[in-house]
Coordinates of C-alpha atoms in Angstrom, one line a residue:
Chain A
M1 CA 157.0 14.4 128.8
A2 CA 153.3 14.4 129.3
F3 CA 152.8 13.4 125.7
V4 CA 155.3 10.5 126.0
R5 CA 153.5 9.2 129.1
W6 CA 150.1 9.5 127.4
F7 CA 151.6 7.7 124.4
K8 CA 153.0 4.9 126.5
R9 CA 149.7 4.4 128.4
N10 CA 147.7 4.2 125.2
L11 CA 150.1 2.2 123.2
V12 CA 147.7 -0.7 122.8
V13 CA 144.8 1.6 121.8
I14 CA 147.0 3.4 119.2
G15 CA 148.2 0.1 117.8
G16 CA 144.7 -1.4 117.8
L17 CA 143.3 1.6 116.0
L18 CA 146.1 1.5 113.4
T19 CA 145.3 -2.2 112.7
L20 CA 141.6 -1.2 112.4
G21 CA 142.6 1.4 109.9
Y22 CA 144.6 -1.2 107.9
L23 CA 141.6 -3.5 108.0
L24 CA 139.2 -0.8 106.7
L25 CA 141.4 1.1 104.3
P26 CA 140.4 -1.1 101.3
N27 CA 136.8 -0.5 102.1
V28 CA 137.4 3.2 102.1
I29 CA 139.1 2.9 98.7
V30 CA 136.3 0.7 97.3
T31 CA 133.7 3.3 98.4
V32 CA 135.7 6.3 97.1
F33 CA 136.4 4.6 93.7
S34 CA 132.7 3.8 93.3
F35 CA 132.4 7.6 92.5
N36 CA 135.2 7.5 90.0
K37 CA 134.9 8.0 86.2
P38 CA 137.9 6.0 84.9
K39 CA 139.4 6.7 81.5
G40 CA 140.4 3.2 80.5
R41 CA 139.0 -0.2 81.3
F42 CA 140.5 -0.4 84.7
N43 CA 139.3 1.5 87.8
Y44 CA 142.6 1.7 89.7
E45 CA 143.4 5.4 89.2
W46 CA 141.4 8.3 90.3
Q47 CA 140.2 10.5 87.5
Q48 CA 137.0 12.4 88.1
F49 CA 134.0 12.4 90.4
S50 CA 130.9 10.9 88.9
L51 CA 127.6 9.4 90.0
D52 CA 127.2 7.3 86.8
A53 CA 127.9 4.0 88.3
W54 CA 125.5 4.5 91.3
R55 CA 122.7 5.6 88.9
D56 CA 123.1 2.5 86.8
P57 CA 124.5 -0.3 88.9
C58 CA 123.4 -3.0 86.5
G59 CA 124.7 -1.2 83.4
V60 CA 127.5 -3.8 83.0
A61 CA 126.7 -6.9 80.9
D62 CA 126.4 -10.1 83.0
M63 CA 127.4 -8.5 86.3
C64 CA 123.9 -8.5 87.9
G65 CA 123.2 -11.9 86.4
S66 CA 126.3 -13.3 88.3
L67 CA 125.1 -11.4 91.4
S68 CA 121.7 -13.1 91.3
I69 CA 123.3 -16.6 90.8
S70 CA 125.6 -15.9 93.8
L71 CA 122.6 -14.9 95.9
Q72 CA 120.6 -18.0 94.9
I73 CA 123.4 -20.3 95.7
A74 CA 124.1 -18.5 99.0
V75 CA 120.4 -18.8 100.1
W76 CA 120.2 -22.5 99.2
A77 CA 123.6 -23.3 100.7
T78 CA 122.6 -21.4 103.9
I79 CA 119.3 -23.3 104.2
G80 CA 121.0 -26.7 103.5
A81 CA 124.0 -26.2 105.7
T82 CA 122.0 -24.7 108.6
I83 CA 119.5 -27.6 108.7
L84 CA 122.1 -30.3 108.4
G85 CA 124.6 -28.6 110.7
T86 CA 122.0 -27.9 113.4
M87 CA 121.0 -31.6 113.4
I88 CA 124.6 -32.6 113.8
A89 CA 125.2 -30.1 116.6
F90 CA 122.3 -31.3 118.6
A91 CA 123.3 -34.9 118.2
L92 CA 126.9 -34.1 119.3
V93 CA 125.9 -32.1 122.4
R94 CA 122.9 -34.0 123.5
Y95 CA 123.6 -37.7 122.9
R96 CA 126.3 -40.1 123.7
F97 CA 127.0 -42.6 120.9
R98 CA 129.8 -44.5 119.4
A99 CA 132.0 -42.8 116.9
R100 CA 131.6 -39.4 118.5
G101 CA 135.4 -38.8 118.1
A102 CA 135.3 -39.8 114.4
V103 CA 132.3 -37.5 113.8
N104 CA 134.1 -34.6 115.6
S105 CA 137.2 -35.1 113.4
L106 CA 135.1 -35.2 110.3
I107 CA 133.5 -31.9 111.3
F108 CA 136.9 -30.4 112.2
L109 CA 138.8 -31.4 109.1
P110 CA 137.1 -29.2 106.4
M111 CA 138.0 -26.1 108.5
A112 CA 141.6 -27.2 108.8
M113 CA 142.1 -27.8 105.1
P114 CA 143.3 -25.2 102.6
E115 CA 140.4 -24.4 100.3
V116 CA 142.4 -25.2 97.2
V117 CA 142.8 -28.8 98.4
M118 CA 139.1 -29.3 98.9
A119 CA 138.4 -27.6 95.6
A120 CA 140.8 -29.8 93.7
S121 CA 139.7 -33.0 95.3
L122 CA 136.0 -32.2 94.7
L123 CA 136.8 -31.6 91.1
T124 CA 138.5 -35.0 90.8
L125 CA 135.3 -36.6 92.2
F126 CA 133.1 -34.7 89.7
L127 CA 135.4 -35.4 86.8
N128 CA 135.5 -39.1 87.6
L129 CA 131.8 -39.4 88.0
G130 CA 131.3 -37.4 84.8
A131 CA 129.1 -34.8 86.5
Q132 CA 128.0 -31.7 84.7
L133 CA 129.7 -28.8 86.4
G134 CA 127.5 -25.8 87.2
F135 CA 124.9 -24.5 89.6
W136 CA 124.4 -27.9 91.3
T137 CA 128.0 -28.8 91.8
I138 CA 128.7 -25.3 93.3
L139 CA 125.7 -25.7 95.6
I140 CA 126.9 -29.2 96.7
A141 CA 130.4 -27.8 97.4
H142 CA 129.1 -24.8 99.3
I143 CA 126.9 -26.8 101.6
M144 CA 129.9 -29.1 102.3
F145 CA 132.3 -26.3 103.5
C146 CA 129.6 -24.2 105.3
L147 CA 128.5 -27.3 107.3
S148 CA 131.4 -27.4 109.8
F149 CA 131.1 -23.7 110.6
V150 CA 127.3 -24.0 111.3
V151 CA 128.0 -27.0 113.6
T152 CA 130.6 -25.1 115.5
A153 CA 128.4 -22.0 116.0
V154 CA 125.3 -24.0 117.0
K155 CA 127.3 -26.4 119.3
A156 CA 128.7 -23.5 121.3
R157 CA 125.2 -22.2 122.0
V158 CA 123.6 -25.5 122.8
M159 CA 126.4 -26.5 125.1
S160 CA 125.9 -23.4 127.2
M161 CA 122.2 -24.2 127.5
D162 CA 120.8 -25.5 130.8
P163 CA 119.2 -28.9 130.3
R164 CA 117.1 -28.4 133.4
L165 CA 114.9 -25.9 131.3
E166 CA 113.8 -28.8 129.2
Q167 CA 113.2 -31.0 132.2
A168 CA 111.1 -28.3 133.7
A169 CA 109.0 -28.1 130.5
Q170 CA 108.5 -31.8 130.6
D171 CA 107.5 -31.6 134.3
L172 CA 104.9 -29.1 133.2
Y173 CA 103.5 -31.8 130.9
A174 CA 104.9 -30.5 127.6
G175 CA 105.4 -33.2 125.0
P176 CA 108.7 -33.8 123.3
V177 CA 107.6 -31.8 120.2
Q178 CA 106.2 -29.0 122.3
T179 CA 109.4 -28.8 124.4
F180 CA 111.5 -28.7 121.4
L181 CA 109.5 -26.0 119.6
R182 CA 108.8 -23.8 122.6
V183 CA 111.9 -24.2 124.8
T184 CA 114.8 -25.8 123.0
L185 CA 114.6 -24.0 119.6
P186 CA 114.1 -20.5 120.9
I187 CA 117.1 -20.8 123.2
A188 CA 119.3 -22.3 120.4
A189 CA 118.0 -19.7 117.9
P190 CA 120.9 -17.1 118.3
G191 CA 123.5 -19.8 117.6
I192 CA 121.5 -21.1 114.6
A193 CA 121.2 -17.5 113.3
A194 CA 124.9 -16.9 113.8
G195 CA 125.7 -20.1 111.9
A196 CA 123.3 -19.2 109.1
L197 CA 124.8 -15.7 108.8
L198 CA 128.3 -17.1 108.7
A199 CA 127.3 -19.7 106.1
F200 CA 125.7 -17.0 103.9
A201 CA 128.8 -14.8 104.1
L202 CA 131.1 -17.7 103.3
S203 CA 129.1 -19.0 100.4
F204 CA 128.4 -15.6 98.9
D205 CA 132.1 -14.7 99.0
D206 CA 133.7 -18.0 98.1
F207 CA 135.9 -17.9 95.1
I208 CA 138.5 -20.7 95.2
I209 CA 136.2 -23.7 95.6
T210 CA 133.6 -22.2 93.2
N211 CA 136.3 -21.4 90.6
F212 CA 137.2 -25.1 90.4
N213 CA 133.7 -26.5 90.3
A214 CA 131.7 -24.0 88.4
G215 CA 132.1 -25.1 84.8
S216 CA 130.7 -22.3 82.7
T217 CA 128.5 -20.8 85.5
V218 CA 129.7 -17.4 86.7
T219 CA 129.2 -16.3 90.2
F220 CA 129.8 -12.7 91.4
P221 CA 133.3 -13.4 92.8
M222 CA 134.2 -15.1 89.6
F223 CA 132.9 -12.1 87.7
V224 CA 135.2 -9.9 89.8
W225 CA 138.1 -12.2 89.2
G226 CA 137.5 -12.1 85.4
S227 CA 137.2 -8.4 85.5
A228 CA 140.7 -8.1 87.1
Q229 CA 142.0 -9.4 83.8
R230 CA 139.6 -7.8 81.3
G231 CA 138.9 -4.5 83.0
T232 CA 137.1 -3.6 86.2
P233 CA 133.8 -1.7 85.8
V234 CA 133.1 0.9 88.5
Q235 CA 129.8 -0.9 89.2
I236 CA 131.8 -3.6 91.0
N237 CA 132.8 -0.9 93.6
V238 CA 129.2 0.1 93.9
I239 CA 128.2 -3.4 94.8
G240 CA 131.1 -3.7 97.2
T241 CA 130.1 -0.5 99.0
A242 CA 126.4 -1.5 99.1
M243 CA 127.3 -4.9 100.6
F244 CA 129.4 -3.3 103.3
I245 CA 126.6 -0.9 104.2
V246 CA 124.0 -3.7 104.2
A247 CA 126.2 -5.9 106.4
V248 CA 126.8 -3.2 109.0
L249 CA 123.0 -2.3 109.1
F250 CA 122.2 -6.0 109.4
V251 CA 124.5 -6.6 112.3
L252 CA 123.4 -3.4 114.0
A253 CA 119.7 -4.4 113.6
G254 CA 120.5 -7.8 115.1
M255 CA 122.2 -6.2 118.1
V256 CA 119.3 -3.8 118.7
V257 CA 116.9 -6.7 118.7
S258 CA 118.9 -8.8 121.1
N259 CA 119.5 -5.8 123.4
R260 CA 115.8 -5.1 123.6
R261 CA 115.1 -8.8 124.4
N262 CA 117.7 -8.7 127.1
K263 CA 116.2 -5.6 128.6
Q264 CA 112.7 -7.2 128.5
K265 CA 114.0 -10.2 130.4
A266 CA 115.7 -8.0 133.1
Chain B
M1 CA 127.2 -12.7 115.1
A2 CA 127.9 -12.6 118.8
S3 CA 128.0 -16.3 119.4
V4 CA 130.2 -16.8 116.4
T5 CA 132.9 -14.9 118.2
E6 CA 132.1 -16.7 121.4
A7 CA 132.9 -20.0 119.9
P8 CA 136.6 -20.8 119.8
L9 CA 136.8 -21.1 116.0
L10 CA 139.4 -23.8 115.6
A11 CA 140.5 -24.6 119.1
P12 CA 140.4 -28.3 119.9
Q13 CA 137.9 -28.0 122.6
P14 CA 137.3 -30.6 125.2
D15 CA 133.7 -31.8 125.0
K16 CA 131.5 -31.7 128.0
K17 CA 130.0 -35.2 128.5
P18 CA 126.4 -35.2 127.3
P19 CA 124.1 -35.0 130.2
R20 CA 121.7 -37.8 129.3
K21 CA 120.9 -40.7 127.2
R22 CA 117.6 -40.9 125.5
G23 CA 116.5 -42.9 122.5
R24 CA 119.2 -45.1 121.0
L25 CA 118.7 -44.3 117.3
V26 CA 117.8 -40.7 117.5
P27 CA 121.4 -39.4 117.4
Y28 CA 122.1 -41.5 114.3
W29 CA 119.1 -40.2 112.5
L30 CA 120.2 -36.6 113.3
L31 CA 123.7 -37.2 112.1
L32 CA 122.9 -39.2 109.0
P33 CA 122.2 -36.6 106.4
G34 CA 125.0 -34.2 107.3
I35 CA 127.6 -36.9 107.9
L36 CA 126.7 -38.6 104.6
W37 CA 127.2 -35.2 102.9
L38 CA 130.6 -34.8 104.3
L39 CA 131.6 -38.4 103.6
I40 CA 130.5 -38.2 99.9
F41 CA 131.6 -34.6 99.2
F42 CA 134.6 -34.2 101.5
A43 CA 136.1 -37.6 102.4
L44 CA 135.4 -39.5 99.1
P45 CA 136.9 -36.7 97.0
M46 CA 140.2 -37.2 98.9
V47 CA 140.2 -40.8 97.8
Y48 CA 139.5 -39.8 94.2
Q49 CA 142.3 -37.3 94.5
V50 CA 144.8 -40.0 95.5
S51 CA 143.6 -42.2 92.7
T52 CA 143.9 -39.4 90.2
S53 CA 147.4 -38.6 91.3
V54 CA 148.6 -42.1 90.4
Q55 CA 147.0 -42.1 87.0
T56 CA 148.7 -41.6 83.6
G57 CA 147.2 -40.9 80.3
S58 CA 146.0 -37.8 78.4
L59 CA 142.9 -35.9 78.1
E60 CA 142.0 -37.3 74.7
E61 CA 142.7 -40.9 75.5
G62 CA 141.5 -40.8 79.1
F63 CA 143.4 -41.4 82.3
K64 CA 144.0 -44.8 83.9
V65 CA 145.3 -45.8 87.3
T66 CA 148.8 -47.1 86.7
W67 CA 150.2 -46.5 90.2
H68 CA 152.6 -44.1 88.7
F69 CA 154.2 -42.6 91.8
Q70 CA 156.8 -40.9 89.7
T71 CA 154.3 -38.0 89.4
Y72 CA 154.9 -37.1 93.0
W73 CA 158.7 -36.9 92.6
N74 CA 158.4 -34.9 89.4
A75 CA 155.9 -32.5 91.0
L76 CA 158.2 -32.0 94.0
A77 CA 161.3 -31.6 91.8
D78 CA 159.5 -29.1 89.5
Y79 CA 157.6 -27.0 92.0
W80 CA 159.6 -27.0 95.3
P81 CA 160.2 -23.3 95.0
Q82 CA 156.5 -22.6 95.0
F83 CA 156.1 -24.9 98.0
L84 CA 158.8 -23.1 99.9
R85 CA 157.4 -19.7 98.9
S86 CA 153.9 -20.7 100.2
V87 CA 155.3 -21.7 103.6
L88 CA 157.4 -18.5 103.8
Y89 CA 154.7 -16.1 102.7
A90 CA 152.0 -17.8 104.8
G91 CA 154.4 -17.9 107.8
A92 CA 155.3 -14.2 107.4
A93 CA 151.6 -13.3 107.0
T94 CA 150.7 -15.3 110.2
I95 CA 153.4 -13.5 112.2
L96 CA 152.3 -10.1 110.9
C97 CA 148.7 -11.0 111.7
L98 CA 149.6 -11.9 115.3
V99 CA 151.6 -8.7 115.7
L100 CA 148.9 -6.5 114.2
G101 CA 145.9 -8.4 115.5
Y102 CA 146.9 -8.7 119.1
P103 CA 146.6 -5.0 120.0
L104 CA 143.2 -4.7 118.3
A105 CA 141.9 -7.9 120.0
Y106 CA 143.2 -6.5 123.3
L107 CA 141.6 -3.2 122.6
I108 CA 138.2 -4.8 122.0
A109 CA 138.4 -7.0 125.0
F110 CA 139.7 -4.6 127.6
R111 CA 139.8 -1.0 126.5
A112 CA 137.0 -0.3 124.1
G113 CA 134.2 0.1 126.7
R114 CA 131.0 1.0 125.1
W115 CA 132.6 1.1 121.7
R116 CA 133.3 -2.6 121.9
N117 CA 130.4 -3.7 119.7
V118 CA 131.1 -1.0 117.1
V119 CA 134.7 -2.1 116.7
L120 CA 133.6 -5.8 116.6
I121 CA 131.2 -4.9 113.7
L122 CA 134.0 -3.1 111.9
V123 CA 136.2 -6.2 112.2
I124 CA 133.4 -8.6 111.0
A125 CA 131.8 -6.5 108.3
P126 CA 134.5 -7.0 105.7
F127 CA 133.6 -10.7 105.9
F128 CA 130.4 -9.7 104.1
T129 CA 132.0 -7.6 101.5
S130 CA 133.6 -9.4 98.6
F131 CA 137.2 -10.1 99.5
L132 CA 138.1 -10.1 95.8
I133 CA 137.0 -6.5 95.5
R134 CA 138.9 -5.5 98.6
T135 CA 142.0 -7.3 97.4
L136 CA 141.7 -5.4 94.1
A137 CA 141.6 -2.2 96.1
W138 CA 145.2 -3.0 97.3
K139 CA 146.2 -2.5 93.6
T140 CA 145.2 1.1 94.0
I141 CA 146.7 1.5 97.4
L142 CA 150.1 0.1 96.4
A143 CA 150.2 1.5 92.9
D144 CA 153.5 2.5 91.4
G145 CA 154.1 6.2 92.2
G146 CA 151.2 6.2 94.7
P147 CA 151.3 7.8 98.1
V148 CA 152.2 4.5 99.9
V149 CA 155.2 3.8 97.7
G150 CA 156.2 7.4 97.9
A151 CA 156.1 7.4 101.7
L152 CA 158.1 4.1 101.9
N153 CA 160.6 5.6 99.5
T154 CA 161.0 8.8 101.5
L155 CA 161.5 6.9 104.7
H156 CA 164.0 4.7 102.9
V157 CA 162.0 1.6 103.8
L158 CA 162.2 0.5 100.2
D159 CA 166.0 0.5 100.3
V160 CA 165.8 -2.0 103.2
T161 CA 163.2 -4.2 101.6
N162 CA 165.0 -4.1 98.3
W163 CA 168.1 -5.2 100.0
L164 CA 166.2 -8.1 101.7
G165 CA 164.7 -9.0 98.4
F166 CA 161.1 -8.3 99.4
T167 CA 160.7 -5.6 96.8
S168 CA 162.6 -4.5 93.7
G169 CA 163.2 -1.0 92.4
D170 CA 160.7 1.7 93.1
R171 CA 157.6 -0.6 93.2
V172 CA 155.7 -2.6 95.8
L173 CA 153.1 -4.1 93.5
A174 CA 154.1 -7.4 91.9
T175 CA 156.6 -8.1 94.7
P176 CA 156.6 -10.5 97.6
L177 CA 155.9 -7.6 99.9
A178 CA 152.6 -6.9 98.2
V179 CA 151.6 -10.6 98.3
V180 CA 152.4 -10.8 102.0
C181 CA 150.6 -7.5 102.7
G182 CA 147.5 -8.9 100.9
L183 CA 147.6 -12.2 102.7
T184 CA 148.0 -10.5 106.1
Y185 CA 145.1 -8.2 105.3
N186 CA 142.8 -11.0 104.1
F187 CA 143.3 -13.3 107.0
L188 CA 143.6 -10.7 109.8
P189 CA 140.0 -11.2 111.0
F190 CA 140.7 -14.9 111.4
M191 CA 143.4 -14.0 113.9
I192 CA 141.6 -11.2 115.7
L193 CA 138.4 -13.1 116.5
P194 CA 139.9 -16.2 118.3
L195 CA 142.3 -13.8 120.1
Y196 CA 139.5 -11.7 121.3
T197 CA 137.5 -14.7 122.4
S198 CA 140.3 -16.0 124.6
L199 CA 141.2 -12.5 125.9
E200 CA 137.6 -11.8 126.8
R201 CA 137.6 -14.8 129.1
I202 CA 140.4 -13.5 131.2
D203 CA 139.3 -12.2 134.6
G204 CA 140.3 -8.5 134.8
R205 CA 141.1 -9.0 138.5
L206 CA 144.1 -11.0 137.5
H207 CA 145.6 -7.9 136.0
E208 CA 144.9 -6.0 139.2
A209 CA 146.4 -8.7 141.2
A210 CA 149.6 -8.6 139.1
G211 CA 149.7 -4.9 139.5
D212 CA 149.3 -5.2 143.3
L213 CA 152.2 -7.6 143.2
Y214 CA 154.3 -4.8 141.6
A215 CA 154.4 -6.2 138.1
K216 CA 155.0 -3.6 135.5
P217 CA 152.4 -3.5 132.7
F218 CA 154.7 -5.3 130.3
T219 CA 155.5 -8.0 132.9
T220 CA 151.8 -8.5 133.5
F221 CA 151.3 -9.0 129.8
R222 CA 154.2 -11.4 129.5
K223 CA 153.4 -13.5 132.6
V224 CA 149.7 -13.3 132.9
T225 CA 147.8 -12.0 129.8
F226 CA 149.8 -13.7 127.0
P227 CA 150.0 -17.2 128.6
L228 CA 146.2 -17.1 129.3
S229 CA 145.5 -16.1 125.7
M230 CA 147.5 -19.1 124.3
P231 CA 144.4 -21.0 123.1
G232 CA 143.5 -17.9 121.0
V233 CA 147.0 -17.6 119.7
V234 CA 147.1 -21.2 118.7
S235 CA 143.7 -21.3 116.9
G236 CA 144.4 -17.8 115.4
T237 CA 147.7 -18.8 113.9
L238 CA 146.2 -22.0 112.5
L239 CA 143.2 -20.1 111.0
T240 CA 145.6 -17.7 109.2
F241 CA 148.4 -20.1 108.3
I242 CA 146.3 -22.9 106.8
P243 CA 144.2 -20.8 104.4
A244 CA 147.1 -18.5 103.6
S245 CA 149.4 -21.4 102.5
G246 CA 146.8 -22.6 99.9
D247 CA 145.8 -19.2 98.7
Y248 CA 146.4 -18.2 95.1
V249 CA 144.2 -15.1 94.8
N250 CA 146.7 -12.6 96.5
A251 CA 149.7 -14.0 94.6
D252 CA 147.8 -13.7 91.4
L253 CA 146.3 -10.2 91.8
L254 CA 149.1 -8.5 93.7
G255 CA 152.1 -10.6 92.7
S256 CA 154.0 -11.5 89.6
T257 CA 155.3 -14.8 88.0
D258 CA 158.1 -14.6 90.6
T259 CA 155.7 -14.8 93.5
R260 CA 153.6 -17.8 92.5
M261 CA 152.6 -20.0 95.4
V262 CA 151.7 -23.7 95.3
G263 CA 148.0 -22.7 95.0
N264 CA 148.7 -20.9 91.7
V265 CA 150.4 -24.0 90.4
I266 CA 147.5 -26.3 91.4
Q267 CA 145.0 -23.9 89.8
T268 CA 146.9 -23.6 86.5
Q269 CA 147.5 -27.4 86.3
F270 CA 143.9 -28.2 87.0
L271 CA 142.1 -25.5 85.1
R272 CA 144.4 -24.5 82.3
I273 CA 147.0 -27.1 81.5
L274 CA 144.5 -29.9 82.4
D275 CA 147.3 -32.1 83.8
Y276 CA 145.1 -33.7 86.4
P277 CA 147.6 -36.3 87.9
T278 CA 150.3 -33.6 88.6
A279 CA 147.7 -31.2 90.0
A280 CA 146.2 -33.9 92.3
A281 CA 149.7 -35.0 93.4
L282 CA 150.6 -31.3 94.3
S283 CA 147.3 -30.9 96.1
F284 CA 147.9 -34.1 98.1
I285 CA 151.4 -33.1 99.0
L286 CA 150.1 -29.7 100.3
M287 CA 147.4 -31.4 102.4
A288 CA 149.9 -33.9 103.9
A289 CA 152.4 -31.2 104.6
I290 CA 149.9 -29.0 106.4
L291 CA 148.4 -31.9 108.4
I292 CA 151.8 -32.9 109.6
M293 CA 152.8 -29.3 110.5
V294 CA 149.5 -28.6 112.2
T295 CA 149.7 -31.8 114.3
L296 CA 153.3 -31.1 115.4
Y297 CA 152.3 -27.5 116.2
I298 CA 149.3 -28.5 118.3
R299 CA 151.3 -31.1 120.1
K300 CA 154.1 -28.6 120.9
S301 CA 151.9 -25.7 121.9
G302 CA 149.5 -27.9 123.8
T303 CA 152.0 -29.3 126.3
E304 CA 155.4 -28.0 127.3
D305 CA 155.3 -24.5 125.7
L306 CA 152.1 -23.6 127.4
V307 CA 153.6 -23.8 130.9

């Protein structure tokens, strides 16, 4: 009976942890299979423990090349989307102007559109203009779909900011530029960082829009997609595992920094 | 990442009125580059898509606008099963996401204590690992003769799903069940984060008050917690349903030719068969259908159902 009562009381926790398990199971499989030595071209069945893939992560033709293209696109898309998105967010929160509603809808719509629709329509534009598909068309597309997410993240932060802080800075004879650089920007920074991080993750991982607008350029997700047909090298799992570890470390580091800052303030 | 989760991802949020007016042209200069980008590379393509969908011709001779609306009827007549399947699969995945995601969001918001951030990281971290690699991992998990299929067989779950038509024979891979499982998995974080955001805002004292008024835990949930989390439920269901209905990766990697969704058709028409008008028409129909559904849903959930 005691067990039944305990079970009932912790039903939510048990359910939540099961969901967490469901969410992380593929990551566990990816990690375990990065130590596999498959017999055929596909790495779907466990054969034998081996460190080969970890010793030689770039041993597969073209994989690391695609990885580097993805990283370059993600970095430039993040920079572009973060700058453009932060500007829009500030305009939306800080100013009253005509067409605010229209601008808000234009920001909202890309997030409420299936990716395949954006991908297909963008391709019709490029086809009609006769644009050469490749690095630049991918970059253009990535900045486009990351933009809305950056705006949302930055807007949330700037909205919760007390405008009196800037008034105080101006009362203390700070010029507009000084106020912006020393007061506004540092307070908005966590929102901008969150937006940038999100943009990087979205761009680096995007497959659908890239697949339509890449031409013959191959990004890492496209390499993985192709390998699902041709044969999946173990090195793909190595990259997947490394990405997971780096992501967790990155977020942990960010939290440590912000915790320390909060403690300093207190 | 914290403020990403603080922002209601897709909830139509009421804007606070901007506190002051300063400089008449400044906002326009701030908006100009980003808005131009969206107009040229998001809005204009929609126009080109409509124009492409009413063109006729061939790849060799070139396409011309001939206002050939017949393409729309042909596309609907040929591919209505894929449309129907997309709505059904995406709907099933959304419901599963809500059922699976709610306990985890609740756990993070109220029960995780000092583990809260760790659990949050574990929910967000998969975002940064390639989703294609993780989807491929499901091929291993659901493999024929693997432990999952074996367990489902022993528990006679497969008999039930076979009878319902979700699976066939002794396999899960290449069946609707596998596709829905993949969709649920891929879009689960998009459900959990908005749910968590809205749950986190609920004042814990409301639960105590409900308890003091002799509400049983489930009654508290039904009458207090769930209604207050409605904004999260609405934006979470939208954030899972919309991308899931256009997805073709799961149907391709985990499904078979019998599980093709409308995304698969658009992809094949555009990139392999190169029948641009049909592909553009299909894509336009998908967009219109989703916009209509979403508008109706927001209307309905925004007014009477919330009370």
